[in-house]
GROMACS .gro file of N, CA and C in nm:
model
  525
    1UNK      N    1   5.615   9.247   9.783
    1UNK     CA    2   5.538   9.142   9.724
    1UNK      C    3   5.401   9.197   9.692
    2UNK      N    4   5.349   9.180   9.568
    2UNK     CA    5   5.202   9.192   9.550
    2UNK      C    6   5.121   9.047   9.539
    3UNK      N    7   5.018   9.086   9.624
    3UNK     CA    8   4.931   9.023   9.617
    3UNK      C    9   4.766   9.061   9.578
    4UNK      N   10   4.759   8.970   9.495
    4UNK     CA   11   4.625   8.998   9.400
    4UNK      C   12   4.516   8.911   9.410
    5UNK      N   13   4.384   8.965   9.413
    5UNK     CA   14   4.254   8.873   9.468
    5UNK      C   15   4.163   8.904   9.339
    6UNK      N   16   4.101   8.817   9.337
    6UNK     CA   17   3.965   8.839   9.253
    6UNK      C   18   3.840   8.785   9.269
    7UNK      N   19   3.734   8.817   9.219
    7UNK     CA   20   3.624   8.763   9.302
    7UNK      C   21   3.454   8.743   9.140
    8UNK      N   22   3.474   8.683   9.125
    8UNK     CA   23   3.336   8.653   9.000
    8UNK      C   24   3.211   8.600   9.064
    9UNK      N   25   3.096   8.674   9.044
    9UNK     CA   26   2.968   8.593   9.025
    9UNK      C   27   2.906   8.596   8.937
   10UNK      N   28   2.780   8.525   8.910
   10UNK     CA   29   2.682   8.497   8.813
   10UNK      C   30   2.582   8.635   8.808
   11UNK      N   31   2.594   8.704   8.930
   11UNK     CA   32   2.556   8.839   8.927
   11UNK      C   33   2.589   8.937   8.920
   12UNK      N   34   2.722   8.931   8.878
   12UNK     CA   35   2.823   9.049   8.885
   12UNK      C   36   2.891   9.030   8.725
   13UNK      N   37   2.880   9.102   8.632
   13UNK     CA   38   2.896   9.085   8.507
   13UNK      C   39   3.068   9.152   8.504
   14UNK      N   40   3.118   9.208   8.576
   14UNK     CA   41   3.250   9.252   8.586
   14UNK      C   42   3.293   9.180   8.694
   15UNK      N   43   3.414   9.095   8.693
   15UNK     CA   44   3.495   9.052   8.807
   15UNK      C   45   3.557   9.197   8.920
   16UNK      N   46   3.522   9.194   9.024
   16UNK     CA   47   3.644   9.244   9.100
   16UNK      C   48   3.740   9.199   9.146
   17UNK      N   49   3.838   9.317   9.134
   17UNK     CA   50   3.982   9.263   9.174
   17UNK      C   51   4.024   9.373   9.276
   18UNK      N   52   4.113   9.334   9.366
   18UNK     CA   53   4.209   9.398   9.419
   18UNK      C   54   4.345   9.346   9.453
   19UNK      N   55   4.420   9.400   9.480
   19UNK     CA   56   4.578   9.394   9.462
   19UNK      C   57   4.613   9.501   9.612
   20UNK      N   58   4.723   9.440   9.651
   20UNK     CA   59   4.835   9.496   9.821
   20UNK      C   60   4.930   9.480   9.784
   21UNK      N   61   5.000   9.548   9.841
   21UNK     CA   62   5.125   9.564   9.818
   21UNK      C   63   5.243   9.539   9.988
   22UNK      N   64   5.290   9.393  10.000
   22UNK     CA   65   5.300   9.391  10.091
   22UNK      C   66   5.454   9.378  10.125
   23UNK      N   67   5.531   9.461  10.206
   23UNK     CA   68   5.666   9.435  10.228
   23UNK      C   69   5.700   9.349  10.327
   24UNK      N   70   5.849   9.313  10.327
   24UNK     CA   71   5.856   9.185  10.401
   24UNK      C   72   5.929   9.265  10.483
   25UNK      N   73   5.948   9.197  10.585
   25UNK     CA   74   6.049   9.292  10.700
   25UNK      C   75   6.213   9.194  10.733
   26UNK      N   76   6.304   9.187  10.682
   26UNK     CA   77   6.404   9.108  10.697
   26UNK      C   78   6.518   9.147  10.656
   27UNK      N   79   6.618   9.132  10.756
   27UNK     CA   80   6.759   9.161  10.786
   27UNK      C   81   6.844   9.078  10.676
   28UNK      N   82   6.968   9.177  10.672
   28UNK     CA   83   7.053   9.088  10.545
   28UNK      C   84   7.210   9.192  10.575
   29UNK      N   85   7.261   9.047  10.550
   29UNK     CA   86   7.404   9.087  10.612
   29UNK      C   87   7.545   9.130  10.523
   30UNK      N   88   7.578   9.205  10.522
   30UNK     CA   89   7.710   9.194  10.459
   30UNK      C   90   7.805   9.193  10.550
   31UNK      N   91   7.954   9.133  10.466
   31UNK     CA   92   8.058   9.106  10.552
   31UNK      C   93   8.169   9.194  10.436
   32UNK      N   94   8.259   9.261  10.516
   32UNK     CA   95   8.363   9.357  10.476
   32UNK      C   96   8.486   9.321  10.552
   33UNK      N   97   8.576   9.290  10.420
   33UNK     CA   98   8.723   9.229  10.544
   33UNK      C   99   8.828   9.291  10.521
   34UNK      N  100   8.905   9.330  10.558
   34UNK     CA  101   9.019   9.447  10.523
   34UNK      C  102   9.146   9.410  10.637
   35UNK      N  103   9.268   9.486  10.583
   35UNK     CA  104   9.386   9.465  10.649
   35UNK      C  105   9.441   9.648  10.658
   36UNK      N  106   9.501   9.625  10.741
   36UNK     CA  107   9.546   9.801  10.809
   36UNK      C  108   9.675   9.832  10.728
   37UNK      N  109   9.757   9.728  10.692
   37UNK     CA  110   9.852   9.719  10.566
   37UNK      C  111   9.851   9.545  10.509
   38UNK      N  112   9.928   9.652  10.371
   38UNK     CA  113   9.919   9.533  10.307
   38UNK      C  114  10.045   9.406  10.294
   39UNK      N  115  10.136   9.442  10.373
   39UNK     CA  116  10.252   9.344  10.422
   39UNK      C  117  10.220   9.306  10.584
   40UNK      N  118  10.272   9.212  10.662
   40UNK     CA  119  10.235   9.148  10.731
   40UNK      C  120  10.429   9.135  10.766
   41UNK      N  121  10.478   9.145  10.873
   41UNK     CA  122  10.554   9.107  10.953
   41UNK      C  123  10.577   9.045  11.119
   42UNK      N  124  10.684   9.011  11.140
   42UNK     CA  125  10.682   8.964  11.265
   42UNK      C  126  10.632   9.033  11.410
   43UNK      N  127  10.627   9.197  11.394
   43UNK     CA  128  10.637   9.232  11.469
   43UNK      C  129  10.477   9.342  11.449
   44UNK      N  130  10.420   9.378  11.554
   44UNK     CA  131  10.283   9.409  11.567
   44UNK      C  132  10.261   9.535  11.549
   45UNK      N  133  10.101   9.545  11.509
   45UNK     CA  134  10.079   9.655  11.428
   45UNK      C  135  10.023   9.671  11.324
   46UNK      N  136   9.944   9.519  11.285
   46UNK     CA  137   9.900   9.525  11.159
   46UNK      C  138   9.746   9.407  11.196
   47UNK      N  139   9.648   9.441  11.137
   47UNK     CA  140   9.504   9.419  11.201
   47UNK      C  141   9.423   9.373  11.074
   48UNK      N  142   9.363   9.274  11.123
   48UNK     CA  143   9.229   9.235  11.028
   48UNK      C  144   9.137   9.303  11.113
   49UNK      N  145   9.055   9.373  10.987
   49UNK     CA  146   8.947   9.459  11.059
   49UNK      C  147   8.849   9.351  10.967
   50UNK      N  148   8.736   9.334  11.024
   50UNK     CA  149   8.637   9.241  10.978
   50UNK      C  150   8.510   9.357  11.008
   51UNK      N  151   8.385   9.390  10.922
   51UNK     CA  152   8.325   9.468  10.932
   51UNK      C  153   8.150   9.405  10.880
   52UNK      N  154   8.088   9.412  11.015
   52UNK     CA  155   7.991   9.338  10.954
   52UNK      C  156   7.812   9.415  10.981
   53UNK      N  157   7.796   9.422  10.910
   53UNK     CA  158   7.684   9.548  10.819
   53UNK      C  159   7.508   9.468  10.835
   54UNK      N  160   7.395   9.530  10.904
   54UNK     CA  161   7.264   9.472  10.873
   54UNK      C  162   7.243   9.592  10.759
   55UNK      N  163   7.225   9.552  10.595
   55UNK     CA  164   7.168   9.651  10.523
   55UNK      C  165   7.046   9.602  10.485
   56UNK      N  166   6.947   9.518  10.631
   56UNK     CA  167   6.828   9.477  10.562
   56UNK      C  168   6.759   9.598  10.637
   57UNK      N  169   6.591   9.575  10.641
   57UNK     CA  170   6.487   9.641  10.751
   57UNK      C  171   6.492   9.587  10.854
   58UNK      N  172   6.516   9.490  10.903
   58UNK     CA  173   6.453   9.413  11.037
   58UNK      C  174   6.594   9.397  11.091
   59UNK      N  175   6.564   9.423  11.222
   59UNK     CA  176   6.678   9.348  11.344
   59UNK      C  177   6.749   9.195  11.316
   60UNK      N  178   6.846   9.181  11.326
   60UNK     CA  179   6.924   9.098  11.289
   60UNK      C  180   7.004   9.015  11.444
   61UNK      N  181   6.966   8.892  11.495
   61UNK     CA  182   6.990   8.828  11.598
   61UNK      C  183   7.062   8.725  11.616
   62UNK      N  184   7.117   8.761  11.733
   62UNK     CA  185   7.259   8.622  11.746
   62UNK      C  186   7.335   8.637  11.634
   63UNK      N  187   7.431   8.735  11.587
   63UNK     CA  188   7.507   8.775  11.500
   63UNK      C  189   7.642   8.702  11.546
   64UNK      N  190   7.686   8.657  11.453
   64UNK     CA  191   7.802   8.568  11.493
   64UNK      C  192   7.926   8.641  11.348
   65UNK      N  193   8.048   8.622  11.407
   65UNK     CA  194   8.150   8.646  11.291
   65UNK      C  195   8.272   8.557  11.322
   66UNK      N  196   8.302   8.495  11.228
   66UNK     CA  197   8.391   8.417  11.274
   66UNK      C  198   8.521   8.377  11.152
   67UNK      N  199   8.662   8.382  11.176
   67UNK     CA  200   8.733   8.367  11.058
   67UNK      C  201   8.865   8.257  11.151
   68UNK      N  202   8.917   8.206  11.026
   68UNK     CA  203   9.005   8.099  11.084
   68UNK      C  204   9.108   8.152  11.002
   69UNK      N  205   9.193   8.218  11.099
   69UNK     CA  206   9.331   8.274  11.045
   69UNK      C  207   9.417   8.168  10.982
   70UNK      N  208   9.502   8.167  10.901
   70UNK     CA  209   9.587   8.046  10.823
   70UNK      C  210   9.729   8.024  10.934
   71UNK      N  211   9.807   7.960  10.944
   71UNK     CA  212   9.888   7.912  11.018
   71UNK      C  213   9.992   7.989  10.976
   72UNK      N  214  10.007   8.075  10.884
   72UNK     CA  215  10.133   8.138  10.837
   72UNK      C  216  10.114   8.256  10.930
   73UNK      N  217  10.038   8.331  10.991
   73UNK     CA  218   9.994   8.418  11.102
   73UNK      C  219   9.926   8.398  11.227
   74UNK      N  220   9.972   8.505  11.317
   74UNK     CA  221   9.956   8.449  11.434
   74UNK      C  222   9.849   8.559  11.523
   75UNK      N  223   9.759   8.535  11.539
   75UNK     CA  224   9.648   8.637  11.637
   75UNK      C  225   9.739   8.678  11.826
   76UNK      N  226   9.694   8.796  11.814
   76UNK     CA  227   9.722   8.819  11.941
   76UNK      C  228   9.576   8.847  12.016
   77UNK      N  229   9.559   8.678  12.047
   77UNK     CA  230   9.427   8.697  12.130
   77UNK      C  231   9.381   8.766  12.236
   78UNK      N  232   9.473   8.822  12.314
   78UNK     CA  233   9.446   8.931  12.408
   78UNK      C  234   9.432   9.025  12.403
   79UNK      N  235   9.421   9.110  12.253
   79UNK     CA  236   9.406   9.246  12.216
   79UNK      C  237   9.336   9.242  12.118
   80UNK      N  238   9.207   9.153  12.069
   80UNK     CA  239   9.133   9.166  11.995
   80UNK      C  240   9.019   9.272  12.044
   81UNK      N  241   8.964   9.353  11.960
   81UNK     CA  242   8.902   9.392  12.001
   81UNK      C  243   8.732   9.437  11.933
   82UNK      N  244   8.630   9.500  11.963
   82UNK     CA  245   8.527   9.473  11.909
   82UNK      C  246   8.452   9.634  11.979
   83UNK      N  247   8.409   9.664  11.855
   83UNK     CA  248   8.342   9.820  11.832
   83UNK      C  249   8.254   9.858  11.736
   84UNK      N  250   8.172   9.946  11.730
   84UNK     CA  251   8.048   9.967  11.654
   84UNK      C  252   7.937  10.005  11.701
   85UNK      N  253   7.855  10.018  11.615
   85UNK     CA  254   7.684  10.046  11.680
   85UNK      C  255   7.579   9.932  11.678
   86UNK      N  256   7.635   9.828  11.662
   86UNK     CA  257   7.537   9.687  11.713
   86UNK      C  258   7.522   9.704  11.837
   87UNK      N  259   7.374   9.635  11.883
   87UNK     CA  260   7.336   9.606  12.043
   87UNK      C  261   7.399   9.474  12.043
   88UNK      N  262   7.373   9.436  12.184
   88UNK     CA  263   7.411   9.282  12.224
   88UNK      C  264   7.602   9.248  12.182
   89UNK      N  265   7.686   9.323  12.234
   89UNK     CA  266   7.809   9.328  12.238
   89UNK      C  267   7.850   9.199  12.195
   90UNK      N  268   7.970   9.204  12.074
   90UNK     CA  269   7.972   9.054  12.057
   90UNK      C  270   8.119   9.002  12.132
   91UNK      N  271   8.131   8.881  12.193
   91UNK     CA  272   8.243   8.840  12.230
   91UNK      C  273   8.305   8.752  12.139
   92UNK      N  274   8.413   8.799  12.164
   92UNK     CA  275   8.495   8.677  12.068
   92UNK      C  276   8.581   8.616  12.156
   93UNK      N  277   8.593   8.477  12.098
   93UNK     CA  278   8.712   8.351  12.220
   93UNK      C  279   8.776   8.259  12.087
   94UNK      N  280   8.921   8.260  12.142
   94UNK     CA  281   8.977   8.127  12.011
   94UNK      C  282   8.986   8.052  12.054
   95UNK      N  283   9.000   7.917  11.968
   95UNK     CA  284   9.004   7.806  12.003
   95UNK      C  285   9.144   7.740  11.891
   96UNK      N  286   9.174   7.608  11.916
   96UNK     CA  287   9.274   7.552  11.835
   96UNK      C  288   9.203   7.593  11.691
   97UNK      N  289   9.373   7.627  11.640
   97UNK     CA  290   9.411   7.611  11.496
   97UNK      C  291   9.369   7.770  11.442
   98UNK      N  292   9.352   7.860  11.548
   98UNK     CA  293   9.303   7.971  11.513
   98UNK      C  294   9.181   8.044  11.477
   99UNK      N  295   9.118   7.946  11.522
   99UNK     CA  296   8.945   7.990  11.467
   99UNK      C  297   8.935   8.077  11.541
  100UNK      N  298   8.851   8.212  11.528
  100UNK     CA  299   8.810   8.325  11.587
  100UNK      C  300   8.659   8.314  11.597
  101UNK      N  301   8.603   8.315  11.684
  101UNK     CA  302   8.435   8.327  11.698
  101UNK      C  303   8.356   8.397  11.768
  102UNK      N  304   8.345   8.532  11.718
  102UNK     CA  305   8.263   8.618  11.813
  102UNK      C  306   8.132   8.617  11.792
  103UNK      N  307   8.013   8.608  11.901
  103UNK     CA  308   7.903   8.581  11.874
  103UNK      C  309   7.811   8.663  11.993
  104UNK      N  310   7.654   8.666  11.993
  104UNK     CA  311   7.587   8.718  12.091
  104UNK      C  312   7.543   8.849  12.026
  105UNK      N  313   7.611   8.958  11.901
  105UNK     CA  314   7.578   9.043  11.860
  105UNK      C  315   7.420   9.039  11.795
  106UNK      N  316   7.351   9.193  11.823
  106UNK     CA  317   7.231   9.230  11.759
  106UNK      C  318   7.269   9.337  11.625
  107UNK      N  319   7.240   9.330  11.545
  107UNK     CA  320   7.207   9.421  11.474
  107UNK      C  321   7.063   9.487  11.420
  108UNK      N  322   7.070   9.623  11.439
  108UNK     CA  323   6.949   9.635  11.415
  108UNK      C  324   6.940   9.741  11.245
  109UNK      N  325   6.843   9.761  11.129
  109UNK     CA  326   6.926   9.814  11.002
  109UNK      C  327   7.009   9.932  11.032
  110UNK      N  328   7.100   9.914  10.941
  110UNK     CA  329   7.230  10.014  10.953
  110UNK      C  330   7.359   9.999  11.040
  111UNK      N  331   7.316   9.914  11.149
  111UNK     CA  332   7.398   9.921  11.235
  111UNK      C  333   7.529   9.797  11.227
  112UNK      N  334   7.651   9.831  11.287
  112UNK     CA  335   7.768   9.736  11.193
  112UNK      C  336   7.826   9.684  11.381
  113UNK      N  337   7.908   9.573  11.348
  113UNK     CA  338   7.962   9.510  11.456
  113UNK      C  339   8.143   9.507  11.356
  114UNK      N  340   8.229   9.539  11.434
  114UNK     CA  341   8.369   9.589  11.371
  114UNK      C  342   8.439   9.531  11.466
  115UNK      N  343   8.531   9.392  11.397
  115UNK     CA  344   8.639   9.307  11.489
  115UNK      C  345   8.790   9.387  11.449
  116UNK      N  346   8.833   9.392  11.523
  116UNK     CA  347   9.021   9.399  11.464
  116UNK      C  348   9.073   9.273  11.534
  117UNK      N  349   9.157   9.210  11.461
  117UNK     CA  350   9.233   9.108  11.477
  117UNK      C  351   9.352   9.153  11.457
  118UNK      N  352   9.436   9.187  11.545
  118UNK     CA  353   9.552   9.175  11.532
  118UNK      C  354   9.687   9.065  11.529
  119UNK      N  355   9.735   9.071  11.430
  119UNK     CA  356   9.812   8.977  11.377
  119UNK      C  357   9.962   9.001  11.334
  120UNK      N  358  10.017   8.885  11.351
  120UNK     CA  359  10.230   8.905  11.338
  120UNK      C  360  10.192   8.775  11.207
  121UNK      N  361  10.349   8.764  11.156
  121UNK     CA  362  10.382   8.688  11.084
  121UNK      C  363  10.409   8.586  11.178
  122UNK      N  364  10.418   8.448  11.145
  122UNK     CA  365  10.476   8.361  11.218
  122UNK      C  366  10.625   8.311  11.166
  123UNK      N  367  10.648   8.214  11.284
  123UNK     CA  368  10.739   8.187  11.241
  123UNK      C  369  10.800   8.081  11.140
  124UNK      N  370  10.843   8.119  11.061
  124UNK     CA  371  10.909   8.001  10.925
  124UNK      C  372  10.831   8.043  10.841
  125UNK      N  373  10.768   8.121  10.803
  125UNK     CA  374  10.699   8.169  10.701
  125UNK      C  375  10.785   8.252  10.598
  126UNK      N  376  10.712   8.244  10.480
  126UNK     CA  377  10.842   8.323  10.393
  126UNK      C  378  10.876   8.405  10.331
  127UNK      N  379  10.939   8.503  10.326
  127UNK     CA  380  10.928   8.615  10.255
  127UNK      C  381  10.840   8.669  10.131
  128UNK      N  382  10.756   8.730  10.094
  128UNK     CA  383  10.688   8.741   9.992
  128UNK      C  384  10.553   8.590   9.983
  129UNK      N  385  10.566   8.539  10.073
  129UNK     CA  386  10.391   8.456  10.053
  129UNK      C  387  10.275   8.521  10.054
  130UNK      N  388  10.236   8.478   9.945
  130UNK     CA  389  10.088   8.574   9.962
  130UNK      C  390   9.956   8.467  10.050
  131UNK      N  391   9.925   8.540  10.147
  131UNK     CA  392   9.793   8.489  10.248
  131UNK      C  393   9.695   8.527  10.256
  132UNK      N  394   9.574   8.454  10.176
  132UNK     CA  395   9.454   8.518  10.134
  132UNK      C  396   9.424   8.454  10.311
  133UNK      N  397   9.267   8.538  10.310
  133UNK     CA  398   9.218   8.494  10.428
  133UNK      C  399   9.026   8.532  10.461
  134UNK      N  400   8.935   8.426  10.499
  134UNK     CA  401   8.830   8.457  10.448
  134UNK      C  402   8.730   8.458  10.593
  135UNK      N  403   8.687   8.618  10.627
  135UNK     CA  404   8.582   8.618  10.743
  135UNK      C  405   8.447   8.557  10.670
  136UNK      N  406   8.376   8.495  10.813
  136UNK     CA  407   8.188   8.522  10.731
  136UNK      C  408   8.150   8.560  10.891
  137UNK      N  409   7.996   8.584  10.838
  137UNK     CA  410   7.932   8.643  10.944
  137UNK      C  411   7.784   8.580  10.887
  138UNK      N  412   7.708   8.546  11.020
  138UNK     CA  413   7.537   8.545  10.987
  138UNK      C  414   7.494   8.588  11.130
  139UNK      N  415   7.372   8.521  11.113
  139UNK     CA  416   7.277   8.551  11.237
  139UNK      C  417   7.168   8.464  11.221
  140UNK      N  418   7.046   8.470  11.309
  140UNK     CA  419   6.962   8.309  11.335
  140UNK      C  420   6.877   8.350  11.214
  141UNK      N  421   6.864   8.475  11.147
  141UNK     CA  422   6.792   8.516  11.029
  141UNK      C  423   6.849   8.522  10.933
  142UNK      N  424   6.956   8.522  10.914
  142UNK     CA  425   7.011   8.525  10.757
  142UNK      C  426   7.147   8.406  10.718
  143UNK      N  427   7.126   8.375  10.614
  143UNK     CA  428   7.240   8.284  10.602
  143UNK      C  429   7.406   8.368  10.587
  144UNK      N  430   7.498   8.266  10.629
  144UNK     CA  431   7.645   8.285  10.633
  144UNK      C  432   7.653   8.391  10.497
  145UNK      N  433   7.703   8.489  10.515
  145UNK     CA  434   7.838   8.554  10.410
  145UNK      C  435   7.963   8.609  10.432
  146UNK      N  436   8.023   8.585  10.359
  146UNK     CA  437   8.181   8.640  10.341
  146UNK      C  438   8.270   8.767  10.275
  147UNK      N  439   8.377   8.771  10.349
  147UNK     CA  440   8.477   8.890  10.282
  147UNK      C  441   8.553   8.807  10.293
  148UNK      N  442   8.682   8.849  10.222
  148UNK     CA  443   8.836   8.844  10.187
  148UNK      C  444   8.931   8.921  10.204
  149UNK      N  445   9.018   8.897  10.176
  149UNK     CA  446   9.155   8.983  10.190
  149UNK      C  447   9.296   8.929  10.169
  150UNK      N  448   9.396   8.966  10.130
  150UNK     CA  449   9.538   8.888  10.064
  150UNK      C  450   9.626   9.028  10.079
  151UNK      N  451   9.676   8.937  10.221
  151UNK     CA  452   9.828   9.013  10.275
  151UNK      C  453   9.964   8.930  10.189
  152UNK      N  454  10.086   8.997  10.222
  152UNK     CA  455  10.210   8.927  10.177
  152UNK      C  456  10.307   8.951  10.284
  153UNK      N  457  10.374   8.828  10.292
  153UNK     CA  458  10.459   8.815  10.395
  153UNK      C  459  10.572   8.889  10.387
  154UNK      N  460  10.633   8.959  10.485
  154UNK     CA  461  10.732   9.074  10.498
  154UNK      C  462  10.848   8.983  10.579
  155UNK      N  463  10.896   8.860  10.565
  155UNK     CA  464  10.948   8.813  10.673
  155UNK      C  465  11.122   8.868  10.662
  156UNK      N  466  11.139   8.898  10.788
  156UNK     CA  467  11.370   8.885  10.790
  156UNK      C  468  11.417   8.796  10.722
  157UNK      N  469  11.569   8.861  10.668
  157UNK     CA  470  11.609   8.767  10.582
  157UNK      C  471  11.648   8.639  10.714
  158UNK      N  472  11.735   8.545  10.652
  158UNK     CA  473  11.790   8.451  10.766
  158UNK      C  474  11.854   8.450  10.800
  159UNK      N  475  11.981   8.595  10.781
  159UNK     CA  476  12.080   8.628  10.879
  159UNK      C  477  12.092   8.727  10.849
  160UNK      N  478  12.154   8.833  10.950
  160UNK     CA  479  12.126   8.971  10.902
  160UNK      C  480  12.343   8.985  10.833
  161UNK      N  481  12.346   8.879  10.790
  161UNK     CA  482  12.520   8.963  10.758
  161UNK      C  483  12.505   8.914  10.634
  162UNK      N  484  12.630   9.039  10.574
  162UNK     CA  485  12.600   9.076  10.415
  162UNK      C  486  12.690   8.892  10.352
  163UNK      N  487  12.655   8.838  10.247
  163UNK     CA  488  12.673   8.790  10.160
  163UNK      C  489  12.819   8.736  10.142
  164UNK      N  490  12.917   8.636  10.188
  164UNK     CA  491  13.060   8.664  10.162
  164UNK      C  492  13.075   8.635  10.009
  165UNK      N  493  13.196   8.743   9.940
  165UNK     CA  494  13.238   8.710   9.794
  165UNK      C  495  13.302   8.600   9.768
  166UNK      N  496  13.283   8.549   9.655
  166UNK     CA  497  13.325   8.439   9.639
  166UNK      C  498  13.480   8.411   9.633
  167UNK      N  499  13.567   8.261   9.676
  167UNK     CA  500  13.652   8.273   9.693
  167UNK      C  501  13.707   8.303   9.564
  168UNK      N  502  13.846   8.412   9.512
  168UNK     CA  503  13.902   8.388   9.418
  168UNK      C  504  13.855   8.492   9.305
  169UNK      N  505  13.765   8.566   9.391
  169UNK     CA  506  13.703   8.685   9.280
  169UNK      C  507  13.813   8.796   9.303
  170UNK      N  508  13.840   8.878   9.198
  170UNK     CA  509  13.944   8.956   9.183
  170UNK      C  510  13.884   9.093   9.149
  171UNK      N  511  13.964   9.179   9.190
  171UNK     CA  512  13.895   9.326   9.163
  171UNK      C  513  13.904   9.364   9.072
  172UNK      N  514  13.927   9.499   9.006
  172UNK     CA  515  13.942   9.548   8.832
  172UNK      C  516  14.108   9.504   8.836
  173UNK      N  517  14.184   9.532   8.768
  173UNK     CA  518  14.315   9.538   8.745
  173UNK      C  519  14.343   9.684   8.688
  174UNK      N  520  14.431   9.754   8.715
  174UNK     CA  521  14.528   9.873   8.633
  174UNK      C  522  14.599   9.827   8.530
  175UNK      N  523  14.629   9.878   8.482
  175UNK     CA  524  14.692   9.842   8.391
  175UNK      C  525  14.742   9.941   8.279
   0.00000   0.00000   0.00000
């Protein structure tokens, strides 16, 4: 920011001026959301990594990240986990309907707070659905922002036996 002054008298036939140049000091957040693949099945091994970035100057406080998985997937809340170079370790706890909310993180510039969510397909979900899904993250200094991401459902067929032919179908003939 510049800031500019000036100053006139009746005895001073030239105004003075001066001008500063003053920076602000404030944190600013990005949010980065990603999947470890891009199909999603029943069985585990596949992670929302949520990645959340201070690319301001100033320390960044009470960092919170929080995403509400869709009902077509299922979190394995006991193996979430949380890594990076933020201070103030963030915890995360779910609650109904899948909301994820880890909070308590510091960031100070440069430094990132990194969730994995690990996640299955659920059940009755359907082969080939596509499931967008949207983290945000803030802190008591900066407002909410968001990432994305759009997995597709890998689900089993609904029985694993082949197809019976129809009655009355006939093979080539000789002839």
């Amino acid at each position: 920011f510049v800031n500019t002054a000036s100053v006139t008298s009746t005895e001073q036939v030239t105004p003075l001026t001066a001008s500063a140049t003053v920076s602000a000091a404030v944190p600013a957040l990005t949010v980065t959301k990603d999947v470890s693949s891009a199909t999603v099945t029943s069985a585990a091994g596949v992670y929302y990594i949520i990645v959340v970035t201070n690319t301001g100057n100033a320390q960044a406080t009470g960092v919170t990240v929080n995403d509400i998985v869709p009902p077509t997937l299922v979190v394995d809340t006991a193996n979430i986990t949380v890594t990076g170079t933020g201070g103030g370790p963030l915890s995360c706890a779910a609650s109904v309907g899948n909301f994820i909310n880890c909070s308590g993180g510091v960031l100070d510039p440069g430094q990132t707070h990194r969730v994995d969510l690990p996640i299955t397909l659920a059940a009755g979900t359907l082969n080939g659905t596509l499931i967008n899904n949207v983290a945000w993250g803030d802190s008591a200094e900066t407002a909410a922002v968001s990432g994305s991401v759009q997995v597709m459902a890998a689900a089993p067929s609904l029985s694993g036996r082949t197809p019976a032919r129809a009655s009355g179908a006939s093979r080539g003939r000789r002839g």
